[in-house]
mmCIF file with all atom_site columns, C-alpha atoms in Angstrom:
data_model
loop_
_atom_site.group_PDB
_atom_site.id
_atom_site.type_symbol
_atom_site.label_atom_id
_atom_site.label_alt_id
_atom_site.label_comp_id
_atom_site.label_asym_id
_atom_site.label_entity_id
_atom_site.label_seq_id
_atom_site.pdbx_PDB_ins_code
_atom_site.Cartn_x
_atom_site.Cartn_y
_atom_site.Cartn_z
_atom_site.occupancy
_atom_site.B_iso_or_equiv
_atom_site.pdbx_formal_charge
_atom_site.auth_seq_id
_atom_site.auth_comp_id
_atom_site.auth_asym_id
_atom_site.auth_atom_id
_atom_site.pdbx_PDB_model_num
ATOM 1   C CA . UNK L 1 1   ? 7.631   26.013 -8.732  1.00 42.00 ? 16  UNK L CA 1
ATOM 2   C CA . UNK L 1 2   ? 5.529   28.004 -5.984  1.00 44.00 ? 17  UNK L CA 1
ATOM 3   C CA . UNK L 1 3   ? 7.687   26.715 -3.148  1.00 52.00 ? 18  UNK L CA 1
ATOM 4   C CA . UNK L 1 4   ? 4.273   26.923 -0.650  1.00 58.00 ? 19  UNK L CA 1
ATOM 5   C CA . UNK L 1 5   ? 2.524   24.601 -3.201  1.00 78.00 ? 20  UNK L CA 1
ATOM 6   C CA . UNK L 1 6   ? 0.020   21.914 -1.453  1.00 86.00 ? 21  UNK L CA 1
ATOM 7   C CA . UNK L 1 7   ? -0.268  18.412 -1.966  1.00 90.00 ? 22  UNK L CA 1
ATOM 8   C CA . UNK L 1 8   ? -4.160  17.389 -0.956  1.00 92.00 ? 23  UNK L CA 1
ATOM 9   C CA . UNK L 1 9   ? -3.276  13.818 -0.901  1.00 94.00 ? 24  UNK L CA 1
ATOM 10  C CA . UNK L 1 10  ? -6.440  11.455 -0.975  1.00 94.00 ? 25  UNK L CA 1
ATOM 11  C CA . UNK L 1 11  ? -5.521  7.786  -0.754  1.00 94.00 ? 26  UNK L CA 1
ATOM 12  C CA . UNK L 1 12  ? -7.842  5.410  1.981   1.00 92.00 ? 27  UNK L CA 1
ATOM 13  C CA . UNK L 1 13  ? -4.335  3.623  2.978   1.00 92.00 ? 28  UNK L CA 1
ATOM 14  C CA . UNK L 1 14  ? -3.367  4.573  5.578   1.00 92.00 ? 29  UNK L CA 1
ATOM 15  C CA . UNK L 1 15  ? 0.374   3.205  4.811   1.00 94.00 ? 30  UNK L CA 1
ATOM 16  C CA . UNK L 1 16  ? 0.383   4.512  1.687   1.00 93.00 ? 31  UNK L CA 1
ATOM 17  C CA . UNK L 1 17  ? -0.595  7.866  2.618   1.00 92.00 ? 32  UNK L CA 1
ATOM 18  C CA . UNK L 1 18  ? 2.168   7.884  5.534   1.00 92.00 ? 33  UNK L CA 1
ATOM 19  C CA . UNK L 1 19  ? 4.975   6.668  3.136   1.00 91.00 ? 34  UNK L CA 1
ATOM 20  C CA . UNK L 1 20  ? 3.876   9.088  0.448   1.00 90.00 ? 35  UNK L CA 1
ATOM 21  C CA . UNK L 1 21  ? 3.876   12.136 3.591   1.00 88.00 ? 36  UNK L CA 1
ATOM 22  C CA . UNK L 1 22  ? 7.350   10.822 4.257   1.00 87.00 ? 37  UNK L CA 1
ATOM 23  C CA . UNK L 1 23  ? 8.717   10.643 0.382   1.00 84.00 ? 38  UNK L CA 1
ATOM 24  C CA . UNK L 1 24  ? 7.761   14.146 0.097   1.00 82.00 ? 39  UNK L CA 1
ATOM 25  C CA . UNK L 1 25  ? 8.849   15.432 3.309   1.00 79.00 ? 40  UNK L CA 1
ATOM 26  C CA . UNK L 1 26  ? 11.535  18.510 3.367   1.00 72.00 ? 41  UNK L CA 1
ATOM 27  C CA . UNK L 1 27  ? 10.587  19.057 0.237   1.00 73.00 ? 42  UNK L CA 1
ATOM 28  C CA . UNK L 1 28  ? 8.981   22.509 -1.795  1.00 76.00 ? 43  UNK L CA 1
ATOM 29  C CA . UNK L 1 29  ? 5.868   20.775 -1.187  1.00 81.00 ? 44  UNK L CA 1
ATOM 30  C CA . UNK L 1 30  ? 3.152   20.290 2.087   1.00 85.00 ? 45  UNK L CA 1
ATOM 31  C CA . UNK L 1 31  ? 1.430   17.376 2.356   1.00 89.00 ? 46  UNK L CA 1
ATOM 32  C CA . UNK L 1 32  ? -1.925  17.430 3.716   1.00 92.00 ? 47  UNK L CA 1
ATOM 33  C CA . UNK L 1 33  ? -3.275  13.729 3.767   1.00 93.00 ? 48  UNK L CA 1
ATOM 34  C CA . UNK L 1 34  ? -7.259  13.157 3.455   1.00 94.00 ? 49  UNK L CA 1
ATOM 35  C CA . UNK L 1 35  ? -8.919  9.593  3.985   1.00 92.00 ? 50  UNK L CA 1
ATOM 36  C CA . UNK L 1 36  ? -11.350 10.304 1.097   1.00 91.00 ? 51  UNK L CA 1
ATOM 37  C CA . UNK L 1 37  ? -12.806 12.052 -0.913  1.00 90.00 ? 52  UNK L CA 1
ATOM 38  C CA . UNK L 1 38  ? -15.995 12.321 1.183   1.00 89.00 ? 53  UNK L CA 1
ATOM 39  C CA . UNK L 1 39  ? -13.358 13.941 3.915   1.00 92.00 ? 54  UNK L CA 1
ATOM 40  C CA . UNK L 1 40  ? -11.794 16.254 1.316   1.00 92.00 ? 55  UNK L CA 1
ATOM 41  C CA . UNK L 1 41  ? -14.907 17.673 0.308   1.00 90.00 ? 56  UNK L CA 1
ATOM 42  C CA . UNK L 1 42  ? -16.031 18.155 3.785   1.00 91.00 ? 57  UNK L CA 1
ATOM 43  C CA . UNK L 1 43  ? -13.268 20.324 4.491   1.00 90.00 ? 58  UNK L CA 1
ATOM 44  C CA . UNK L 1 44  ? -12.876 21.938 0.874   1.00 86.00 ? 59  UNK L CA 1
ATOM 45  C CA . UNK L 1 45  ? -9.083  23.319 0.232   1.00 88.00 ? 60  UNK L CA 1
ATOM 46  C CA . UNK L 1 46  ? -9.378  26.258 -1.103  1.00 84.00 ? 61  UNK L CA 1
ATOM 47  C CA . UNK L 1 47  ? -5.750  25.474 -3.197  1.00 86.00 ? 62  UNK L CA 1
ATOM 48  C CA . UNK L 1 48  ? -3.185  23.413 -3.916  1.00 87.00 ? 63  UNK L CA 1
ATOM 49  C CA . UNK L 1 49  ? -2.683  20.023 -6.292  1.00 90.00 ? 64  UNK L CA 1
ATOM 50  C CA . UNK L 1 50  ? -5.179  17.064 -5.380  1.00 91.00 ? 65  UNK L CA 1
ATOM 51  C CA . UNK L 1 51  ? -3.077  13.851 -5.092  1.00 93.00 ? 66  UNK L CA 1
ATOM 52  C CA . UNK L 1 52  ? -5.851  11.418 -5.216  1.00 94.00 ? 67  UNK L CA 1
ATOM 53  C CA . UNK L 1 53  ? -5.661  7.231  -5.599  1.00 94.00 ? 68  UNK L CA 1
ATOM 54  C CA . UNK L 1 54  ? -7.706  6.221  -8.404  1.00 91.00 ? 69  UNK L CA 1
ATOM 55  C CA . UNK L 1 55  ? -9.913  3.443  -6.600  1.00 86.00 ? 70  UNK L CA 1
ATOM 56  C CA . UNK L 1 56  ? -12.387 4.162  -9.487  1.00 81.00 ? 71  UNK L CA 1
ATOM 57  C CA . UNK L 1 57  ? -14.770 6.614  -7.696  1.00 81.00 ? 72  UNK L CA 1
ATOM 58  C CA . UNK L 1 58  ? -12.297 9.488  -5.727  1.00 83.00 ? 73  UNK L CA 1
ATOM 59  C CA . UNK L 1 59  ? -11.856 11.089 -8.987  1.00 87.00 ? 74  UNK L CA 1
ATOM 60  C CA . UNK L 1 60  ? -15.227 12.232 -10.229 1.00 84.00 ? 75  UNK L CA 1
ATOM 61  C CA . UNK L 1 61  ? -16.678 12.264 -7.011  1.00 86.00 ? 76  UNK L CA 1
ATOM 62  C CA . UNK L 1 62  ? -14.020 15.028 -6.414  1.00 88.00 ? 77  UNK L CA 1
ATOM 63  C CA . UNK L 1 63  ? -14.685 16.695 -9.570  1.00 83.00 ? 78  UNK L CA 1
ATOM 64  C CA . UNK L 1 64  ? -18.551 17.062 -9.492  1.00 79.00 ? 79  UNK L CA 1
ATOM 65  C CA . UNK L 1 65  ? -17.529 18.490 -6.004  1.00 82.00 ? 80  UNK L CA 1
ATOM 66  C CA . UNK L 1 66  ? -15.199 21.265 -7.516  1.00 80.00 ? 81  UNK L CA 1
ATOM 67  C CA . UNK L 1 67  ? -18.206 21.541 -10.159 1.00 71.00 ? 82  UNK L CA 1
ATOM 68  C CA . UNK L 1 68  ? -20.418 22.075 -8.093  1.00 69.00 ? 83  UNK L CA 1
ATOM 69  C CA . UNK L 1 69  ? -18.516 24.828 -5.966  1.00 73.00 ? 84  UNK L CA 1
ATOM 70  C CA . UNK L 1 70  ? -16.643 26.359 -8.474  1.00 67.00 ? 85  UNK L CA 1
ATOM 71  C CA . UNK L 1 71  ? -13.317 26.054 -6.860  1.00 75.00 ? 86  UNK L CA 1
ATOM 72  C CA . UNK L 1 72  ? -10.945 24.138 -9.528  1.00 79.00 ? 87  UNK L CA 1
ATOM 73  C CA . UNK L 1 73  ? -8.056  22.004 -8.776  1.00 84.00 ? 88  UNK L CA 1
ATOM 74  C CA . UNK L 1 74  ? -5.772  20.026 -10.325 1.00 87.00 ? 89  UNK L CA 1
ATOM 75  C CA . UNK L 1 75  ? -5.931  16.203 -10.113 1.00 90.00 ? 90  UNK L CA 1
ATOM 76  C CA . UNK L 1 76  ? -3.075  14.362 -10.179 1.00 92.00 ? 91  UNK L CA 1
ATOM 77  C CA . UNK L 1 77  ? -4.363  10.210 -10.373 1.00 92.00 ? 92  UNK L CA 1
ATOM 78  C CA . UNK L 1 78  ? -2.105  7.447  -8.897  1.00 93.00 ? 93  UNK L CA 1
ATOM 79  C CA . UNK L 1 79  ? -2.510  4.136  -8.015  1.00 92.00 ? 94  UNK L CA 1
ATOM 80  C CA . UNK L 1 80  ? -0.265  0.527  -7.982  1.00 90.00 ? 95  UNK L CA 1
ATOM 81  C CA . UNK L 1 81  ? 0.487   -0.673 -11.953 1.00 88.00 ? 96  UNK L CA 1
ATOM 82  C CA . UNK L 1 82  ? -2.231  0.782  -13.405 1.00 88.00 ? 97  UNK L CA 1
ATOM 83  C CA . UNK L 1 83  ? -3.016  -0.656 -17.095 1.00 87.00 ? 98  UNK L CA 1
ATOM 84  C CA . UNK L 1 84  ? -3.265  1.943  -19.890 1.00 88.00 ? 99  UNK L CA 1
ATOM 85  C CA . UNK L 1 85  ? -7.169  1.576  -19.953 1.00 86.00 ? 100 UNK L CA 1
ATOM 86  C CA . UNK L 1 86  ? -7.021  2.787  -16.065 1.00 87.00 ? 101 UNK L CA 1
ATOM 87  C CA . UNK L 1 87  ? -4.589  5.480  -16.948 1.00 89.00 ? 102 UNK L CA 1
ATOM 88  C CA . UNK L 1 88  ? -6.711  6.717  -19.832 1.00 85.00 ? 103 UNK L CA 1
ATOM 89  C CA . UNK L 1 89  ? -10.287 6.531  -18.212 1.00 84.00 ? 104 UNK L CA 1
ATOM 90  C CA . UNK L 1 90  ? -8.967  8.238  -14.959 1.00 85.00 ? 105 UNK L CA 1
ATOM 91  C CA . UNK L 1 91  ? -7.457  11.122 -17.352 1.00 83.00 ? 106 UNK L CA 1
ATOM 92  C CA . UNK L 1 92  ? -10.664 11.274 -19.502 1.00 79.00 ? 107 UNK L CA 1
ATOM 93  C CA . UNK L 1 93  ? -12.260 12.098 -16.067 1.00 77.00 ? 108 UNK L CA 1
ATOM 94  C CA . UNK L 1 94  ? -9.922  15.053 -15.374 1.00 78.00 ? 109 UNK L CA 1
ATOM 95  C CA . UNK L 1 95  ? -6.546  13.686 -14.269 1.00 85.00 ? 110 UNK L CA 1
ATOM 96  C CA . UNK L 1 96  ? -4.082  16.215 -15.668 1.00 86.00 ? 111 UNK L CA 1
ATOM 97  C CA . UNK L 1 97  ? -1.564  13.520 -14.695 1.00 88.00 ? 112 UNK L CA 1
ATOM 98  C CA . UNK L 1 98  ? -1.356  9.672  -13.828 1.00 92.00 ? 113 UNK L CA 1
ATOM 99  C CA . UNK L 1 99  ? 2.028   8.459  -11.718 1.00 92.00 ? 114 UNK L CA 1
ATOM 100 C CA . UNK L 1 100 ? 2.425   4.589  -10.709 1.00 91.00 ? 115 UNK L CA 1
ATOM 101 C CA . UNK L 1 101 ? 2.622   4.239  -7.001  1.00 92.00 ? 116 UNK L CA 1
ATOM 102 C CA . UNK L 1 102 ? 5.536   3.635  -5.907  1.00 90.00 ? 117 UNK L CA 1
ATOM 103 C CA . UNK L 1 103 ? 7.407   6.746  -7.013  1.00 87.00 ? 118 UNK L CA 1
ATOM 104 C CA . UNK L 1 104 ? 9.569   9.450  -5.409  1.00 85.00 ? 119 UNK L CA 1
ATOM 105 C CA . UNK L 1 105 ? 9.529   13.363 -4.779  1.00 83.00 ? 120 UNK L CA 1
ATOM 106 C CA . UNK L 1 106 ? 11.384  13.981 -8.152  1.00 86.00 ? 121 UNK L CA 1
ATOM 107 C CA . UNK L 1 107 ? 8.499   12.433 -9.918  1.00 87.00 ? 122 UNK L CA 1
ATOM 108 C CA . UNK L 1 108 ? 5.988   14.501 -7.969  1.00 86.00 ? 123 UNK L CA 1
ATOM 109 C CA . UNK L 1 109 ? 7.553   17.383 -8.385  1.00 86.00 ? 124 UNK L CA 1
ATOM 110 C CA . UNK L 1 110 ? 7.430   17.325 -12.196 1.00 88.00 ? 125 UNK L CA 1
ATOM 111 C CA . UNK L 1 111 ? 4.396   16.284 -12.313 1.00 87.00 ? 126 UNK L CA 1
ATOM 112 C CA . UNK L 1 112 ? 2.902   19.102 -9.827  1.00 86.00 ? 127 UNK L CA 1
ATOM 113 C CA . UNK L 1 113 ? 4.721   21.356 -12.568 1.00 86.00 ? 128 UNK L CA 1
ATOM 114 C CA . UNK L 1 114 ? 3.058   20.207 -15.089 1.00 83.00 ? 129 UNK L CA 1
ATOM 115 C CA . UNK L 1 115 ? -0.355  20.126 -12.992 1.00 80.00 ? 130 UNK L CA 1
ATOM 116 C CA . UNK L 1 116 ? 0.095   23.410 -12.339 1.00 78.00 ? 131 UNK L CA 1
ATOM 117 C CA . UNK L 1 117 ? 0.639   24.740 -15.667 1.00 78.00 ? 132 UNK L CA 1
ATOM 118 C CA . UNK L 1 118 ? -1.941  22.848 -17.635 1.00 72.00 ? 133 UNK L CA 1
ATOM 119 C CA . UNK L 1 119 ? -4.435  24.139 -15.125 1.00 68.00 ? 134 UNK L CA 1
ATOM 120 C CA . UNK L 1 120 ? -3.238  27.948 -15.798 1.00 66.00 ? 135 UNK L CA 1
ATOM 121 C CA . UNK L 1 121 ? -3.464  27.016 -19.559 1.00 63.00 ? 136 UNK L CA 1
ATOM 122 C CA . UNK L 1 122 ? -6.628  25.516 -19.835 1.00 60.00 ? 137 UNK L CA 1
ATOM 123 C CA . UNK L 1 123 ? -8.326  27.634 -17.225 1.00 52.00 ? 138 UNK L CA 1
ATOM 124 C CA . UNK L 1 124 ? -11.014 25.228 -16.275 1.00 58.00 ? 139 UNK L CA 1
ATOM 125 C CA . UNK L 1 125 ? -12.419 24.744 -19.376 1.00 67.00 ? 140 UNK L CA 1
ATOM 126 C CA . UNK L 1 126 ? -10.997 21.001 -19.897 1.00 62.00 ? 141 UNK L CA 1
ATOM 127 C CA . UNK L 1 127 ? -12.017 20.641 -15.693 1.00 65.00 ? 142 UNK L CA 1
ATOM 128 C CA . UNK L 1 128 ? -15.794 21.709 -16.554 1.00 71.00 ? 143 UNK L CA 1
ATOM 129 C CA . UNK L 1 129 ? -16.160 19.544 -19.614 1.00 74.00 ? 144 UNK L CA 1
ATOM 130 C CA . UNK L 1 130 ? -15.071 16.619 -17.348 1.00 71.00 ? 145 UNK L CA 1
ATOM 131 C CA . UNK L 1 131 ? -17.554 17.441 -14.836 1.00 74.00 ? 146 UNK L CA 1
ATOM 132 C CA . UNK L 1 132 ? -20.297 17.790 -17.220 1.00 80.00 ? 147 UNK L CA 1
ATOM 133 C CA . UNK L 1 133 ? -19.426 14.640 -18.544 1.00 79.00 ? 148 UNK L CA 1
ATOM 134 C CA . UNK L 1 134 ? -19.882 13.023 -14.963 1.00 78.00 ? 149 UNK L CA 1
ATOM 135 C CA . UNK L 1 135 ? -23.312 14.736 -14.743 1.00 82.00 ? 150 UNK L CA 1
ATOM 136 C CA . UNK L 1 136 ? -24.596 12.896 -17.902 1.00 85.00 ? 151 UNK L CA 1
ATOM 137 C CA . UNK L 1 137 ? -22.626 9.686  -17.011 1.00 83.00 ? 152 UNK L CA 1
ATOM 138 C CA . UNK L 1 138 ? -25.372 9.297  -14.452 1.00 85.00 ? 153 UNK L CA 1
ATOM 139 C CA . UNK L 1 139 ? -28.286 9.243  -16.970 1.00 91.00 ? 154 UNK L CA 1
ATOM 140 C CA . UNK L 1 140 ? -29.741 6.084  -18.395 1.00 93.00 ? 155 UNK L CA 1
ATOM 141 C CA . UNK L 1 141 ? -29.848 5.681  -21.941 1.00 93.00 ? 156 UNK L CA 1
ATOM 142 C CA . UNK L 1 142 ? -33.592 7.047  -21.795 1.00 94.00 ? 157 UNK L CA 1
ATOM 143 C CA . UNK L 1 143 ? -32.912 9.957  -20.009 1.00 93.00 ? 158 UNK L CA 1
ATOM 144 C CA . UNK L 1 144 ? -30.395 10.776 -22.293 1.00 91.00 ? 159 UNK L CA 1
ATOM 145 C CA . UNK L 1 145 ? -32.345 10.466 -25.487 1.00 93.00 ? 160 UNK L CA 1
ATOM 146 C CA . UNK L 1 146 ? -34.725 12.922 -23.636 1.00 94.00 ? 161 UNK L CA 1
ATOM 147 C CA . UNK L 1 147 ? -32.322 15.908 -22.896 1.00 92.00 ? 162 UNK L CA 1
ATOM 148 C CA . UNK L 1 148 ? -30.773 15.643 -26.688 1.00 90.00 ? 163 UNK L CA 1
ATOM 149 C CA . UNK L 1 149 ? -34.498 16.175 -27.278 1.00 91.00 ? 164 UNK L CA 1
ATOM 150 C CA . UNK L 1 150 ? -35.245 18.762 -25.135 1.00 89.00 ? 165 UNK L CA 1
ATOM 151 C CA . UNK L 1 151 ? -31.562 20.385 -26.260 1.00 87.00 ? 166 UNK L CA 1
ATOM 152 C CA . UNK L 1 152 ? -33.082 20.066 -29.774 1.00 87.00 ? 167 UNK L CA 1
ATOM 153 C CA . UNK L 1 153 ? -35.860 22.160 -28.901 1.00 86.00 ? 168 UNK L CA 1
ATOM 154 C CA . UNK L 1 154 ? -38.998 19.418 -28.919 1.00 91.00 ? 169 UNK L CA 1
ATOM 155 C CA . UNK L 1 155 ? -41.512 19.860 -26.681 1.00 92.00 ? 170 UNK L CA 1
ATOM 156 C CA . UNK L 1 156 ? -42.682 16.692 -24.169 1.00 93.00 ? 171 UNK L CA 1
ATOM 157 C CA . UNK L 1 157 ? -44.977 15.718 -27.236 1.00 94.00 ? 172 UNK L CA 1
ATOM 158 C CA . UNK L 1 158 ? -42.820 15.480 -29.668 1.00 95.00 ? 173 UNK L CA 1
ATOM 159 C CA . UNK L 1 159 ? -40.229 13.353 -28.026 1.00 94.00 ? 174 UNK L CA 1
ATOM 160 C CA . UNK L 1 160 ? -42.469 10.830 -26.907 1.00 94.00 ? 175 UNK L CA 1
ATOM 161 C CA . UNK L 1 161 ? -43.606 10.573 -30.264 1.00 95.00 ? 176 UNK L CA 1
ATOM 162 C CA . UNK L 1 162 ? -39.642 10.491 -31.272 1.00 94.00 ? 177 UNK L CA 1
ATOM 163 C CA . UNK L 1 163 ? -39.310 7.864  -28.769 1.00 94.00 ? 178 UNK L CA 1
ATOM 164 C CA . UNK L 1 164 ? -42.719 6.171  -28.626 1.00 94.00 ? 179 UNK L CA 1
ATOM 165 C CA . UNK L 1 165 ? -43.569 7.014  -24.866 1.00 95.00 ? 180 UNK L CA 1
ATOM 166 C CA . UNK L 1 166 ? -46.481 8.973  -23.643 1.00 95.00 ? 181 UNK L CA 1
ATOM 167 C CA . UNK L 1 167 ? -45.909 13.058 -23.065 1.00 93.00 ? 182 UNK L CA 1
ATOM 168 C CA . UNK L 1 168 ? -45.996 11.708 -18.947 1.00 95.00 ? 183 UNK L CA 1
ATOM 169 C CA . UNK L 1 169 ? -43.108 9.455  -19.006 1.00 95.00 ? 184 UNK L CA 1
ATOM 170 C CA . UNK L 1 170 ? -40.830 11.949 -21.081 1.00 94.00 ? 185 UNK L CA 1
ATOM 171 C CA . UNK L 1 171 ? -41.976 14.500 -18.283 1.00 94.00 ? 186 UNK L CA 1
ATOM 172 C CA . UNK L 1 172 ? -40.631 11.851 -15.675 1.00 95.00 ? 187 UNK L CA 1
ATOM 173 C CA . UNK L 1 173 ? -37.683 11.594 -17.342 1.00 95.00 ? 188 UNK L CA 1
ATOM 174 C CA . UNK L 1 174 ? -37.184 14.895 -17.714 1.00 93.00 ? 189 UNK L CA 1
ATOM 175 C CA . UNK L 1 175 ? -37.469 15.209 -13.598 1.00 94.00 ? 190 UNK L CA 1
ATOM 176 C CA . UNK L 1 176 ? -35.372 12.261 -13.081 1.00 93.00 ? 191 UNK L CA 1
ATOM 177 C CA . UNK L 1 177 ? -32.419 13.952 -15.645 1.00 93.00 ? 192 UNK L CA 1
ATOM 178 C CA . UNK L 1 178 ? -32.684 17.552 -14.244 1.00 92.00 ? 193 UNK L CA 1
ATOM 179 C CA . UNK L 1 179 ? -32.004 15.791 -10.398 1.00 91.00 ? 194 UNK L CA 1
ATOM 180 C CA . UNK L 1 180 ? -29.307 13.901 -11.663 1.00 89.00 ? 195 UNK L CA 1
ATOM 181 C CA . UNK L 1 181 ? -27.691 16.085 -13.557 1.00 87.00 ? 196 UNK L CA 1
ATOM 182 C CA . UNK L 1 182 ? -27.874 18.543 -10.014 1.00 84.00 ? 197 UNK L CA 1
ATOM 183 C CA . UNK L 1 183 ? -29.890 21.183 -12.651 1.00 84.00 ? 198 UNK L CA 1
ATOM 184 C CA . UNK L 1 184 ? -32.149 23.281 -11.617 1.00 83.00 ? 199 UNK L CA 1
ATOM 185 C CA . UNK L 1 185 ? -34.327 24.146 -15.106 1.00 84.00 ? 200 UNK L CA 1
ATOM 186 C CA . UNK L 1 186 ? -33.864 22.863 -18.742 1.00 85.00 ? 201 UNK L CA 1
ATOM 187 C CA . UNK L 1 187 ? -31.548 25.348 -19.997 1.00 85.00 ? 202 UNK L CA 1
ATOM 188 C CA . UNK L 1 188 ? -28.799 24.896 -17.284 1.00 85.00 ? 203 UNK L CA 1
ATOM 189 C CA . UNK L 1 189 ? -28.945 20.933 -18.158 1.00 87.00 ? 204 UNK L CA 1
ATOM 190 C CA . UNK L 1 190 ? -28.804 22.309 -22.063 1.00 87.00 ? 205 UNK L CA 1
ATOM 191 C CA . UNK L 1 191 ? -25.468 24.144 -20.706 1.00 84.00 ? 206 UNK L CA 1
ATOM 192 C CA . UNK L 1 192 ? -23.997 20.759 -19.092 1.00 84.00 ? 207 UNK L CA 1
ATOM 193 C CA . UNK L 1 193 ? -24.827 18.836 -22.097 1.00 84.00 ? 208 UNK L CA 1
ATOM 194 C CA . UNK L 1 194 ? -23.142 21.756 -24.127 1.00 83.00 ? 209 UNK L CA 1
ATOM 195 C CA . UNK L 1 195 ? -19.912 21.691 -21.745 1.00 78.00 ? 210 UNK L CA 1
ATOM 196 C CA . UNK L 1 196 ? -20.008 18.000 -21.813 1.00 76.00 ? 211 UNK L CA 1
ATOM 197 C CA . UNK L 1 197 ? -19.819 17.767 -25.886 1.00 70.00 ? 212 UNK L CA 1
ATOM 198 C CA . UNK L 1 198 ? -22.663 15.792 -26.428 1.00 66.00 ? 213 UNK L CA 1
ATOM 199 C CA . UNK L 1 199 ? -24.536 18.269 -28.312 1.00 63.00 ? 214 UNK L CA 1
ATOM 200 C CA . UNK L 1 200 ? -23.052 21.183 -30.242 1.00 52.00 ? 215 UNK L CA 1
#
């Protein structure tokens, strides 16, 4: 393992965070300890693992971040007994990795391994597809019916027809998706929904 390899450990506990620094200390790895993800995106490593508590936000907050910036990490999710459905929401996200709280640098170690070299073998692709899918999570039901109509190539007309709503509400719609979505024309929302596997 890179012996200068970076834990960017997110966790709002402040115990937590100090006994996890201390667990991992004199270690191969550094431990640099962010309140949130709000502060970890304000100062936007550049490298390393993300070591991020799953409080049910952190996660995709942090990955329509690295989205949006192009600089892909590895997430590594953690929290206190987490129940499968936690485990496999938070890895449907992104998570590369889930590890109950409490564990120890051994356990951290292998799991920054494996981090690592899913990350080099997937090169962002399975990162992206996540982050797409966080775009669209954020559209209502409506707005989604409009972009698989506007992916299928239907003008405003012909989806309100589809969807019996006036040409003015599907434009509406289609303002309210491209915002949400953080798109700035049709086709790059097309792309998202593409990367997101909701249309083929």
């Amino acid at each position: 393992m890179n012996t200068r390899t970076s834990i960017l450990l997110v966790d709002g506990d402040f115990r937590r965070r100090a006994a996890i620094s201390h667990c991992l200390s004199g270690g191969s790895l550094h431990v640099e300890p962010f309140e949130d993800a709000g502060e970890f995106i304000a100062r936007s490593p550049r490298e390393g693992v993300a070591l991020v508590h799953d409080d049910g936000a952190g996660i995709a907050a942090l990955l329509d971040h690295m989205g949006s910036t192009g600089n892909w990490l590895p997430i590594i999710a953690f929290a206190e007994q987490p129940g499968p459905r936690t485990i496999v929401e938070a890895v449907l996200t992104g998570a590369v990795d889930y590890l109950s709280w409490p564990f120890d640098a051994e356990a951290i170690s292998q799991s920054v391994l494996l981090a690592e070299n899913r990350a080099a073998a997937n090169s962002g692709s399975r990162l992206r597809e996540a982050v797409a899918r966080s775009r669209i999570e954020r559209l209502t039901r409506r707005e989604r019916e409009v972009l698989a109509g506007v992916a299928d190539g239907l003008s405003n007309r012909l989806i309100g027809e589809k969807l019996s709503i006036s040409p003015r509400t599907v434009e509406i719609h289609r303002a309210n998706m491209l915002n949400k979505m953080g798109a700035n024309h049709t086709s790059e929302a097309i792309r998202i929904a593409i990367e997101a596997s909701l249309i083929n």
